[in-house]
Amino acid sequence: MKKMKAVCIYTYGGPEVLVYEDAPRPHPGEGEVLVRVHAAGINPVDWKVREGQLKEMLHHTLPLVLGWDVSGVVEALGTGTSRLKVGDEVFSRPDISRDGAYAEFMVIKESEVALKPKSIDHLHAAALPLAGLTAWQALFVAGGLAAGQRVLIHAAAGGVGSLAVQMAKWKSAHVIGTASGHNHAFLRELGVDQAVDYATVRFEEAVEPVDVVLDTLGGDVQERSWKVLKRGGILVSIVSPPSADVAAAQGARQAFVFTEPNAGQLAEIAKLADAEKLKAIVETILPLSDATRGQELSKRGHTRGKIVLRIV
């Protein structure tokens, strides 16, 4: 049996449960492709799965390879595949209920894979799928953001936030972003029209009413966000479902987005990247063997853009 290097968990827990080891190389089945992983993005969902926070929802079988943000090259095709060919450079946010991308090889459903942007390398392509699809589905699918509307994006310098800012500007929206003061120059480079320092200002006292709020933090920030929402506006969270009762009482709407694989949307994101309308921000690059450190950095927060594992 062919082997590969992978980072697995055999039990739920802290960073110490991550195991860097030799694991069996998977084989593509019906409708699947085998991808030689070149880079894997690290996201909060990775350590949430590791800690067991999502086990009731996802029903994983252990051991499990973590990581669901990938860029690589198609190595082999399963039966019933027709869209891709061996050698294609691809990226994906694959099905999160299956083994992930902290590995030299992974199997993905062909329907979840898109050709990666031609203009960027695998390290930057791996930073786009999960955060990019999250931003796209939150702003455009759930939020219905349109040209001329006002949007407030929390944690606008983070992985999802930095892409959401760029997508909202591409859509010709007026963008307000919260971030610590040292990130404000960065936000202006991304196109933010108004930057709010959450450490020195209460955003609800500094922001005029908006059509859409993108909540990436939950808790107190989510509750305070109702105060800046127009009647008929929508509060979209990627952390926890906003209260339908509060929304109704305020004449507003609410939505919760848990990102779904979507090759068509990924193809649109790739077009934006190749048209230089969307830039993947990678702050930290680590080897696969250092996935533990990557997850610790992710959980600590305050990362500008993304953390990516270099595998090739």
JSON list of C-alpha atoms in Angstrom, two decimals, residues 28 32-36 38 72-79 81-90 105 110 113 115:
[
{"chain": "A", "resi": 28, "resn": "PRO", "atom": "CA", "xyz": [-10.49, 8.10, -6.06]},
{"chain": "A", "resi": 32, "resn": "GLU", "atom": "CA", "xyz": [-13.91, 11.64, -7.51]},
{"chain": "A", "resi": 33, "resn": "VAL", "atom": "CA", "xyz": [-10.42, 12.92, -8.30]},
{"chain": "A", "resi": 34, "resn": "LEU", "atom": "CA", "xyz": [-7.13, 12.34, -6.49]},
{"chain": "A", "resi": 35, "resn": "VAL", "atom": "CA", "xyz": [-5.33, 15.64, -5.91]},
{"chain": "A", "resi": 36, "resn": "ARG", "atom": "CA", "xyz": [-1.64, 15.99, -5.16]},
{"chain": "A", "resi": 38, "resn": "HIS", "atom": "CA", "xyz": [0.56, 21.56, -2.96]},
{"chain": "A", "resi": 72, "resn": "GLY", "atom": "CA", "xyz": [-2.98, 21.20, -5.98]},
{"chain": "A", "resi": 73, "resn": "VAL", "atom": "CA", "xyz": [-2.76, 19.15, -9.15]},
{"chain": "A", "resi": 74, "resn": "VAL", "atom": "CA", "xyz": [-5.06, 16.35, -10.32]},
{"chain": "A", "resi": 75, "resn": "GLU", "atom": "CA", "xyz": [-3.08, 13.11, -9.98]},
{"chain": "A", "resi": 76, "resn": "ALA", "atom": "CA", "xyz": [-5.71, 10.51, -10.96]},
{"chain": "A", "resi": 77, "resn": "LEU", "atom": "CA", "xyz": [-9.37, 10.28, -11.97]},
{"chain": "A", "resi": 78, "resn": "GLY", "atom": "CA", "xyz": [-12.06, 8.01, -10.62]},
{"chain": "A", "resi": 79, "resn": "THR", "atom": "CA", "xyz": [-14.72, 6.49, -12.85]},
{"chain": "A", "resi": 81, "resn": "THR", "atom": "CA", "xyz": [-15.42, 11.93, -14.06]},
{"chain": "A", "resi": 82, "resn": "SER", "atom": "CA", "xyz": [-15.61, 14.08, -17.17]},
{"chain": "A", "resi": 83, "resn": "ARG", "atom": "CA", "xyz": [-14.76, 17.71, -16.44]},
{"chain": "A", "resi": 84, "resn": "LEU", "atom": "CA", "xyz": [-11.15, 17.50, -15.25]},
{"chain": "A", "resi": 85, "resn": "LYS", "atom": "CA", "xyz": [-8.01, 15.78, -16.51]},
{"chain": "A", "resi": 86, "resn": "VAL", "atom": "CA", "xyz": [-4.77, 14.59, -14.96]},
{"chain": "A", "resi": 87, "resn": "GLY", "atom": "CA", "xyz": [-2.38, 17.51, -14.61]},
{"chain": "A", "resi": 88, "resn": "ASP", "atom": "CA", "xyz": [-5.05, 20.18, -14.10]},
{"chain": "A", "resi": 89, "resn": "GLU", "atom": "CA", "xyz": [-4.17, 22.74, -11.43]},
{"chain": "A", "resi": 90, "resn": "VAL", "atom": "CA", "xyz": [-7.20, 22.99, -9.17]},
{"chain": "A", "resi": 105, "resn": "PHE", "atom": "CA", "xyz": [-2.80, 13.56, -1.37]},
{"chain": "A", "resi": 110, "resn": "GLU", "atom": "CA", "xyz": [-15.11, 16.33, -8.95]},
{"chain": "A", "resi": 113, "resn": "VAL", "atom": "CA", "xyz": [-13.30, 21.23, -7.65]},
{"chain": "A", "resi": 115, "resn": "LEU", "atom": "CA", "xyz": [-9.52, 25.20, -11.94]}
]
